[in-house]
Coordinates of C-alpha atoms and ligand atoms in Angstrom, one line a residue:
M1 CA -15.6 -38.1 86.9
P2 CA -16.1 -35.7 83.6
R3 CA -17.1 -31.9 84.4
L4 CA -19.5 -30.4 82.2
T5 CA -18.4 -28.5 79.2
R6 CA -18.8 -24.4 80.0
R7 CA -21.3 -24.4 77.6
D8 CA -23.5 -27.0 79.6
F9 CA -22.9 -25.2 82.6
I10 CA -26.0 -24.0 84.4
R11 CA -25.3 -21.6 87.0
I12 CA -27.4 -22.2 89.9
G13 CA -29.0 -19.1 91.4
A14 CA -27.7 -18.0 94.7
S15 CA -31.0 -17.9 96.1
S16 CA -31.0 -21.6 96.3
V17 CA -27.9 -21.7 98.2
A18 CA -26.6 -19.8 101.1
V19 CA -25.5 -16.3 100.7
G20 CA -22.3 -16.1 98.8
A21 CA -22.4 -19.8 98.0
A22 CA -20.9 -20.9 94.8
A23 CA -22.0 -24.2 92.8
K24 CA -20.8 -26.6 90.4
I25 CA -22.3 -29.2 88.2
T26 CA -21.0 -32.8 88.1
L27 CA -22.0 -35.1 85.3
L28 CA -21.8 -38.6 86.9
E29 CA -20.6 -41.5 84.8
P30 CA -22.4 -44.7 84.8
A31 CA -19.9 -47.7 85.6
P32 CA -19.6 -50.2 82.5
L33 CA -22.2 -53.0 83.4
W34 CA -20.6 -56.4 84.3
G35 CA -19.6 -58.1 81.0
A36 CA -19.9 -55.3 78.9
G37 CA -17.4 -55.1 75.7
R38 CA -16.4 -58.4 75.8
A39 CA -17.7 -62.2 75.0
V40 CA -19.1 -63.5 78.1
A41 CA -18.1 -67.3 78.8
P42 CA -21.2 -69.5 78.0
S43 CA -20.9 -70.7 82.2
D44 CA -21.7 -67.1 82.8
Q45 CA -24.5 -66.8 80.9
I46 CA -28.0 -66.5 82.6
R47 CA -31.0 -67.8 81.0
F48 CA -34.2 -66.1 82.5
A49 CA -37.8 -66.1 81.8
S50 CA -40.5 -63.4 82.3
I51 CA -43.4 -64.2 84.3
G52 CA -46.1 -61.1 83.9
T53 CA -45.4 -59.4 80.6
G54 CA -47.6 -56.6 80.8
T55 CA -46.2 -52.9 80.9
R56 CA -43.6 -53.6 83.3
G57 CA -42.8 -57.0 82.1
C58 CA -42.4 -55.8 78.5
E59 CA -40.0 -52.6 80.0
L60 CA -37.8 -55.2 81.7
L61 CA -37.4 -57.5 78.8
Q62 CA -36.6 -54.2 76.7
A63 CA -34.0 -53.2 79.1
S64 CA -32.6 -56.6 79.4
L65 CA -31.5 -56.4 75.8
E66 CA -28.8 -53.9 77.4
V67 CA -27.6 -56.0 80.0
P68 CA -24.5 -58.5 79.0
G69 CA -24.7 -62.1 79.7
V70 CA -28.3 -62.7 79.8
E71 CA -30.8 -64.6 77.7
C72 CA -34.9 -64.4 77.9
V73 CA -35.7 -68.1 76.8
A74 CA -39.5 -67.8 78.0
A75 CA -42.4 -65.8 78.7
C76 CA -45.6 -66.2 80.6
D77 CA -49.1 -64.1 81.0
L78 CA -52.5 -64.3 81.4
Y79 CA -53.7 -62.4 78.6
D80 CA -52.5 -63.6 75.3
S81 CA -51.9 -60.4 73.6
R82 CA -49.2 -59.8 75.9
H83 CA -47.2 -62.9 74.7
E84 CA -46.9 -61.1 71.3
A85 CA -45.8 -57.8 73.1
A86 CA -43.2 -59.9 75.1
Q87 CA -41.9 -61.4 71.8
E88 CA -41.8 -57.8 70.2
A89 CA -40.0 -56.4 73.4
V90 CA -37.3 -59.3 73.5
Q91 CA -37.0 -59.1 69.8
K92 CA -37.5 -62.7 69.7
Q93 CA -40.0 -65.6 69.2
V94 CA -39.6 -67.0 72.5
P95 CA -41.8 -69.8 73.6
V96 CA -44.9 -68.3 75.7
T97 CA -47.4 -70.0 77.7
R98 CA -50.2 -68.8 80.0
N99 CA -49.3 -71.3 82.9
Y100 CA -46.2 -70.3 84.8
H101 CA -45.6 -73.7 86.2
E102 CA -44.6 -74.8 82.8
I103 CA -41.6 -72.0 82.7
L104 CA -40.5 -73.3 86.4
E105 CA -40.4 -77.0 85.0
R106 CA -37.8 -76.0 82.8
K107 CA -34.3 -77.0 84.2
D108 CA -32.4 -74.7 81.8
V109 CA -34.3 -71.6 83.3
D110 CA -32.0 -70.2 85.9
A111 CA -34.0 -67.1 87.0
V112 CA -37.3 -65.6 86.6
I113 CA -38.4 -61.9 86.4
V114 CA -41.6 -61.8 88.2
A115 CA -44.0 -58.6 86.9
V116 CA -47.3 -59.9 87.8
M117 CA -50.0 -58.1 89.7
D118 CA -48.9 -57.3 93.4
H119 CA -51.5 -59.9 94.6
Q120 CA -50.1 -62.6 92.8
H121 CA -46.2 -61.9 93.6
R122 CA -46.3 -64.3 96.7
R123 CA -47.8 -67.3 94.6
V124 CA -45.6 -67.1 91.9
V125 CA -42.5 -65.9 94.0
V126 CA -42.7 -68.9 96.4
D127 CA -43.3 -71.5 94.0
A128 CA -40.3 -70.1 91.6
C129 CA -38.0 -70.6 94.9
A130 CA -39.3 -74.1 95.5
A131 CA -38.3 -74.6 91.9
G132 CA -34.9 -73.5 92.6
K133 CA -35.1 -70.3 90.4
D134 CA -33.4 -66.7 91.4
V135 CA -36.0 -63.7 91.5
Y136 CA -36.3 -60.5 90.3
C137 CA -39.5 -59.7 91.7
E138 CA -41.2 -56.1 91.2
K139 CA -41.9 -54.0 93.8
P140 CA -43.8 -53.8 96.3
M141 CA -42.5 -57.2 97.1
S142 CA -45.8 -58.0 99.1
H143 CA -49.4 -57.5 98.8
T144 CA -49.9 -58.0 102.6
V145 CA -47.6 -58.4 105.4
E146 CA -48.3 -62.1 105.5
D147 CA -47.4 -62.3 101.7
G148 CA -43.9 -60.7 102.4
F149 CA -43.0 -62.9 105.3
A150 CA -43.9 -66.0 102.9
I151 CA -41.7 -64.7 100.3
V152 CA -38.7 -64.1 102.9
E153 CA -39.1 -67.5 104.2
A154 CA -39.2 -69.2 100.6
V155 CA -36.1 -67.4 99.7
R156 CA -34.3 -68.6 102.7
K157 CA -35.5 -72.4 102.8
N158 CA -34.5 -72.7 99.1
N159 CA -31.2 -70.6 99.2
R160 CA -32.0 -68.1 96.4
I161 CA -31.0 -64.7 95.1
L162 CA -34.0 -62.3 95.3
Q163 CA -33.9 -58.9 94.1
V164 CA -37.1 -56.4 94.5
G165 CA -37.7 -54.1 91.6
S166 CA -37.2 -50.4 93.1
Q167 CA -34.9 -49.6 90.8
R168 CA -33.8 -46.1 92.2
V169 CA -31.6 -48.2 94.8
S170 CA -29.1 -48.9 91.7
S171 CA -29.3 -45.5 90.2
L172 CA -26.2 -43.4 90.1
V173 CA -27.8 -40.6 91.9
Y174 CA -28.6 -42.6 95.0
E175 CA -25.2 -44.2 94.8
K176 CA -23.7 -40.6 95.1
A177 CA -26.3 -39.7 97.6
R178 CA -25.2 -42.9 99.7
E179 CA -21.6 -41.8 99.3
I180 CA -22.0 -38.3 100.3
Y181 CA -24.4 -39.2 103.5
A182 CA -21.8 -41.7 104.5
S183 CA -18.7 -39.3 104.1
G184 CA -20.6 -37.5 107.1
A185 CA -20.8 -34.2 105.1
V186 CA -24.7 -34.0 105.6
G187 CA -24.5 -34.4 109.4
D188 CA -27.2 -36.2 111.6
V189 CA -30.4 -36.5 109.6
F190 CA -33.4 -36.5 111.7
F191 CA -36.0 -35.7 108.9
I192 CA -36.2 -36.7 105.5
E193 CA -39.2 -35.9 103.0
G194 CA -40.2 -37.1 99.7
S195 CA -42.9 -36.8 97.3
M196 CA -43.9 -37.9 93.5
D197 CA -47.0 -36.5 92.2
R198 CA -48.9 -36.8 88.9
N199 CA -51.3 -35.0 87.2
S200 CA -52.8 -37.1 84.3
A201 CA -55.0 -39.9 83.6
S202 CA -52.1 -42.1 83.1
G203 CA -50.5 -41.1 86.3
A204 CA -53.9 -42.0 88.0
W205 CA -53.9 -45.4 86.5
V206 CA -56.8 -44.9 84.1
Y207 CA -55.6 -47.3 81.5
P208 CA -57.3 -47.8 78.2
I209 CA -59.0 -51.4 78.1
P210 CA -57.3 -53.2 74.9
P211 CA -59.9 -53.8 72.2
D212 CA -59.6 -57.6 72.4
A213 CA -59.9 -58.0 76.3
S214 CA -62.3 -60.9 76.8
E215 CA -62.6 -63.9 79.0
Q216 CA -61.4 -65.6 75.7
T217 CA -58.1 -63.8 75.8
I218 CA -57.7 -63.3 79.6
D219 CA -57.5 -66.0 82.0
W220 CA -59.8 -64.4 84.7
T221 CA -59.9 -67.4 87.0
E222 CA -56.2 -67.4 87.4
F223 CA -55.9 -63.6 87.9
L224 CA -58.5 -64.0 90.8
V225 CA -56.4 -66.4 92.7
G226 CA -55.6 -64.9 96.0
A227 CA -58.3 -62.3 95.4
P228 CA -62.2 -62.5 96.0
Q229 CA -64.3 -64.3 93.3
R230 CA -66.0 -61.8 90.8
P231 CA -67.5 -62.1 87.4
F232 CA -65.1 -61.0 84.7
D233 CA -64.4 -57.3 84.7
P234 CA -61.6 -56.1 82.4
V235 CA -61.7 -52.7 84.4
R236 CA -60.2 -54.6 87.7
F237 CA -57.8 -56.7 85.3
F238 CA -56.2 -53.5 83.7
R239 CA -56.6 -50.8 86.2
W240 CA -55.9 -53.1 89.4
R241 CA -53.9 -50.8 91.2
C242 CA -57.1 -48.8 92.2
F243 CA -58.1 -51.6 93.8
T244 CA -57.3 -53.2 97.3
D245 CA -57.9 -56.7 96.2
Y246 CA -54.9 -56.6 93.8
G247 CA -52.9 -53.5 94.6
E248 CA -51.9 -51.0 97.4
G249 CA -52.9 -47.5 95.8
L250 CA -50.2 -44.9 96.0
A251 CA -48.4 -46.4 98.9
G252 CA -47.5 -49.7 97.1
D253 CA -46.9 -47.9 93.8
L254 CA -45.2 -44.9 94.8
F255 CA -44.1 -44.6 98.3
V256 CA -42.4 -47.9 97.8
H257 CA -39.9 -46.3 95.4
L258 CA -39.2 -43.0 97.7
L259 CA -38.8 -45.3 101.0
S260 CA -36.5 -47.9 99.2
G261 CA -34.1 -45.1 97.7
I262 CA -34.3 -43.1 101.1
L263 CA -33.5 -46.6 103.2
S264 CA -31.1 -47.2 101.0
I265 CA -29.1 -43.9 101.5
V266 CA -29.2 -43.7 105.0
G267 CA -28.7 -47.5 105.6
T268 CA -31.9 -48.5 107.7
D269 CA -33.0 -52.0 107.0
E270 CA -36.1 -52.2 109.1
A271 CA -39.6 -51.5 109.5
P272 CA -41.0 -48.2 110.5
K273 CA -41.8 -48.0 114.3
R274 CA -45.0 -46.0 113.6
A275 CA -47.0 -44.4 110.4
R276 CA -50.0 -41.5 110.5
T277 CA -51.7 -40.9 107.4
A278 CA -53.6 -38.4 106.1
G279 CA -55.4 -38.3 102.7
G280 CA -58.4 -38.4 100.5
L281 CA -60.3 -39.2 97.3
F282 CA -60.9 -36.1 95.5
R283 CA -60.8 -36.2 91.6
W284 CA -60.6 -39.8 90.3
K285 CA -63.8 -41.0 91.7
D286 CA -64.4 -43.7 89.1
G287 CA -65.3 -46.6 91.7
R288 CA -61.7 -46.9 93.0
D289 CA -60.7 -47.9 96.7
F290 CA -57.6 -45.8 97.1
P291 CA -57.2 -42.1 97.7
D292 CA -55.6 -39.7 95.3
V293 CA -54.0 -37.8 97.9
I294 CA -52.0 -39.2 100.6
E295 CA -49.1 -38.1 103.2
T296 CA -47.6 -40.5 105.5
L297 CA -45.3 -39.5 108.4
Y298 CA -43.2 -42.4 109.4
D299 CA -41.3 -42.9 112.8
Y300 CA -38.0 -44.8 112.2
P301 CA -35.4 -44.7 115.2
N302 CA -33.7 -41.3 115.4
L303 CA -35.5 -40.2 112.3
R304 CA -38.8 -39.3 110.6
I305 CA -39.9 -39.6 107.3
L306 CA -42.7 -37.7 105.5
L307 CA -44.0 -38.9 102.2
R308 CA -46.3 -37.6 99.9
C309 CA -48.3 -38.5 96.6
N310 CA -50.8 -36.3 95.0
L311 CA -52.5 -37.4 91.5
N312 CA -54.0 -33.8 91.3
N313 CA -50.8 -31.8 90.4
S314 CA -47.2 -32.7 89.2
E315 CA -44.0 -31.6 90.4
N316 CA -40.5 -33.2 90.1
E317 CA -40.0 -36.4 91.9
T318 CA -37.9 -35.1 95.3
V319 CA -36.2 -36.5 97.8
R320 CA -34.9 -33.9 100.6
L321 CA -32.5 -35.0 103.7
Q322 CA -32.3 -32.3 106.3
G323 CA -29.1 -32.8 108.1
T324 CA -27.3 -30.8 110.6
K325 CA -24.5 -29.8 108.4
G326 CA -26.5 -29.5 104.9
T327 CA -29.3 -30.5 102.7
L328 CA -29.2 -33.5 100.4
E329 CA -31.6 -33.1 97.9
I330 CA -32.7 -35.4 94.9
V331 CA -34.8 -33.9 92.1
G332 CA -35.8 -35.9 89.2
T333 CA -32.3 -37.3 88.5
T334 CA -30.5 -34.4 89.9
L335 CA -28.8 -34.5 93.2
T336 CA -27.8 -31.4 94.9
F337 CA -25.8 -31.0 98.3
T338 CA -25.7 -27.7 100.2
P339 CA -23.8 -27.2 103.2
Q340 CA -25.3 -25.2 105.8
E341 CA -23.4 -22.4 107.7
T342 CA -22.8 -23.8 111.2
N343 CA -20.5 -21.1 112.4
Y344 CA -22.9 -19.3 114.1
G345 CA -22.5 -15.7 115.6
P346 CA -24.0 -14.5 118.9
E347 CA -27.7 -14.9 119.7
T348 CA -28.6 -11.5 119.2
Y349 CA -32.7 -11.8 118.5
S350 CA -34.1 -12.2 122.0
T351 CA -31.5 -9.5 123.4
K352 CA -33.7 -7.0 121.3
G353 CA -35.8 -6.9 124.7
W354 CA -32.5 -6.1 126.6
P355 CA -31.3 -2.5 127.5
A356 CA -28.5 -1.6 125.4
R357 CA -26.1 -1.9 128.5
L358 CA -26.8 -5.4 129.1
R359 CA -26.6 -6.3 125.3
N360 CA -23.2 -4.5 124.8
E361 CA -21.9 -6.3 127.9
Y362 CA -23.0 -9.6 126.6
L363 CA -21.6 -8.9 123.0
A364 CA -18.5 -7.8 124.0
K365 CA -18.2 -11.2 126.4
W366 CA -19.4 -13.3 123.3
T367 CA -16.6 -11.8 120.9
A368 CA -13.6 -12.2 123.6
E369 CA -14.6 -15.7 123.7
H370 CA -15.3 -16.3 120.0
P371 CA -12.3 -14.6 118.1
Q372 CA -13.7 -14.2 114.4
P373 CA -11.3 -15.0 111.5
A374 CA -10.4 -12.3 109.4
P375 CA -12.6 -11.5 106.7
L376 CA -10.7 -13.1 103.8
D377 CA -10.5 -16.4 106.0
Y378 CA -14.0 -16.9 105.7
Q379 CA -14.7 -20.3 103.8
T380 CA -17.3 -20.5 100.9
I381 CA -20.1 -22.5 100.9
E382 CA -20.2 -24.4 98.0
A383 CA -23.4 -25.9 96.9
E384 CA -22.7 -29.4 94.5
T385 CA -24.7 -30.6 91.9
F386 CA -24.6 -33.9 90.2
T387 CA -26.5 -35.2 87.3
V388 CA -26.6 -38.2 84.7
P389 CA -26.0 -38.4 81.2
A390 CA -28.8 -37.7 78.6
G391 CA -30.7 -41.1 78.3
Y392 CA -29.4 -42.5 81.5
S393 CA -31.7 -45.3 82.9
D394 CA -31.2 -47.3 86.0
V395 CA -33.6 -50.0 84.9
P396 CA -30.7 -51.8 83.1
A397 CA -28.4 -51.4 86.2
H398 CA -30.8 -52.6 88.7
Q399 CA -31.3 -55.7 86.4
A400 CA -27.5 -56.2 86.0
N401 CA -27.1 -56.0 90.0
F402 CA -29.5 -58.8 90.1
F403 CA -28.1 -60.9 87.3
N404 CA -24.6 -60.3 89.2
A405 CA -25.9 -61.4 92.7
V406 CA -27.4 -64.6 90.5
R407 CA -23.6 -65.2 89.9
T408 CA -21.8 -64.5 92.7
R409 CA -24.7 -65.8 95.3
K410 CA -24.3 -62.6 97.4
P411 CA -27.6 -60.9 98.2
P412 CA -28.0 -57.6 96.5
L413 CA -28.7 -54.3 98.3
E414 CA -32.6 -54.7 97.6
N415 CA -32.8 -58.3 98.7
E416 CA -36.0 -60.0 100.2
V417 CA -35.3 -58.6 103.8
F418 CA -35.1 -55.1 102.5
G419 CA -38.1 -55.3 100.1
N420 CA -40.1 -56.6 103.0
H421 CA -39.0 -53.8 105.4
A422 CA -39.9 -51.1 102.4
A423 CA -43.4 -53.0 101.6
I424 CA -44.2 -53.3 105.3
G425 CA -44.0 -49.4 105.2
C426 CA -46.4 -49.2 102.3
H427 CA -49.0 -51.6 104.4
M428 CA -48.6 -49.5 107.4
A429 CA -49.4 -46.3 105.4
N430 CA -52.6 -47.7 104.0
Y431 CA -53.5 -49.4 107.5
A432 CA -53.2 -45.8 109.3
Y433 CA -55.5 -44.3 106.4
F434 CA -58.2 -47.0 105.9
K435 CA -58.4 -47.4 109.9
N436 CA -57.9 -43.9 110.9
T437 CA -55.4 -44.7 113.3
I438 CA -51.8 -44.4 114.0
A439 CA -50.4 -47.8 112.8
T440 CA -47.9 -49.6 114.7
W441 CA -45.5 -52.1 113.8
D442 CA -45.4 -55.2 116.2
A443 CA -42.1 -57.0 115.4
E444 CA -42.6 -59.8 117.8
S445 CA -45.9 -60.9 116.3
K446 CA -44.9 -59.4 112.7
T447 CA -48.1 -57.6 112.5
I448 CA -49.6 -54.0 112.3
R449 CA -51.6 -53.0 115.1
G450 CA -53.9 -49.8 115.3
Ligands
LIG1 N1 -40.1 -50.6 89.3 C1 -41.2 -50.1 88.6 O1 -41.1 -48.7 88.1 C2 -42.4 -50.6 88.1 C3 -43.3 -49.6 87.2 C4 -44.7 -50.6 86.9 C5 -44.9 -51.3 87.5 N2 -44.0 -52.2 88.3 C6 -44.6 -53.4 89.0 O2 -44.9 -54.4 88.0 C7 -45.6 -55.4 88.6 C8 -46.6 -55.4 87.3 O3 -47.0 -53.9 87.0 P1 -47.7 -53.7 85.2 O4 -47.8 -52.3 85.2 O5 -46.8 -54.4 84.5 O6 -49.0 -54.3 85.6 P2 -49.9 -55.0 84.0 O7 -51.2 -55.1 84.7 O8 -49.6 -54.1 82.9 O9 -49.3 -56.3 84.2 C9 -49.5 -57.4 84.7 C10 -49.4 -59.0 83.8 O10 -49.1 -59.9 84.8 C11 -49.9 -60.8 84.4 N3 -50.2 -61.9 85.5 C12 -50.7 -62.0 86.7 N4 -50.7 -63.1 87.2 C13 -49.9 -63.6 86.7 C14 -49.8 -65.1 86.8 N5 -50.1 -65.9 87.7 N6 -49.0 -65.9 85.6 C15 -48.9 -65.2 84.5 N7 -49.1 -63.9 84.2 C16 -49.8 -62.9 85.5 C17 -51.3 -60.3 83.7 O11 -51.8 -61.0 83.0 C18 -50.7 -58.8 83.3 O12 -50.8 -59.2 81.9 C19 -46.5 -54.9 89.5 O13 -46.0 -55.4 90.8 C20 -45.9 -53.3 89.8 O14 -46.0 -52.7 91.0 C21 -43.0 -51.6 88.9

């Protein structure tokens, strides 16, 4: 692992760690992606198509250019200008269509990236699995609890590989966090908090409507499949995240990233037992259904997770695991592990209310029973920080993990079961908010109850 040069070295203030602590920074080095630097045999080449080539679909197509051994062979979207955008993203005149069934019928397509609005995930993924395609499904995996179980069933029934698109699970930083957590250095972790805040119109999903948007350029009828009928409304098409018919607000958009990352560190693959949510819509009152501040406290067995998103202030994305032996904190793409002093002295606070005679007796006894090391034997508590090289992105790494799973037929870490559990957490946050109740997961009936 390369160390930063002296010039790169940034000293962490002693105030951020225990007194006397030292700090060192290590630059994490990404492992080369499978097939990098060599010719990939035709039998290992994966041919894929993208269904949904909006903002995320195009980002994924661009990232796929960095993944060896894969080739985009078609693109599909309901909005015609996104056909052009897809061809630009993949730098190739791939065939394009509005009808995803045309892609699923093609025998030469091994896998599909599904980057459609959330309410369409189930329909496209279930059809893709039935057609024998492996699926990279964008997060959150499901729009409803029922959708999630339908997707799990479709993957199993058709023996497919599915990976959900919360790319933090494949990030170098989370990989390192998993390693430190698994080593036991953090101790027992009973509380974790995470936050993702934004303070801009873009962060609040107030996206511009493209000048050519119309019923002629957009297949509005197909967009409405799985949602209530309405007259054409470009605001709903382009700002779909704001509406319960198509999205899940901040929970489905951002909690899912935090939850997936956190659960991957602690190795938990289950739905939360309970969720309590507070929040409100304070600023972005543009007709949307969802709050712009949301905070949810989740109960997992032996663990509580507190998540927050605020669209009215911007701070670095943060995840903090508070363990009995130290704190593991991810801020942006930097991970810091700060061990905590656990070699405690005698309890003296409460003895302020004792007479000196009793206090001295107690201290003498404690000292006799706990011989202290000589001053030079004290161990320095050293915080360690890990960060990523400039320009690092976890998106190609997450795609590469998917395509490798397609080759090996070994399910990826963020498979359909993991993705379903993370999405259920999002649905529980919204259930608790909208019904003003404690949301409880009933595993038997696979439903959320109030
Ligand atoms: N992993 C991440 O960091 C990340 C980031 C952004 C978005 N996403 C996810 O990606 C998905 C897409 O989000 P986006 O921001 O790209 O939305 P978008 O509105 O920009 O694009 C979605 C596209 O899907 C198309 N579509 C919908 N139903 C379709 C169908 N049946 N057939 C063909 N095309 C269809 C629409 O025409 C639209 O162009 C969502 O699930 C979102 O949550 C993930």
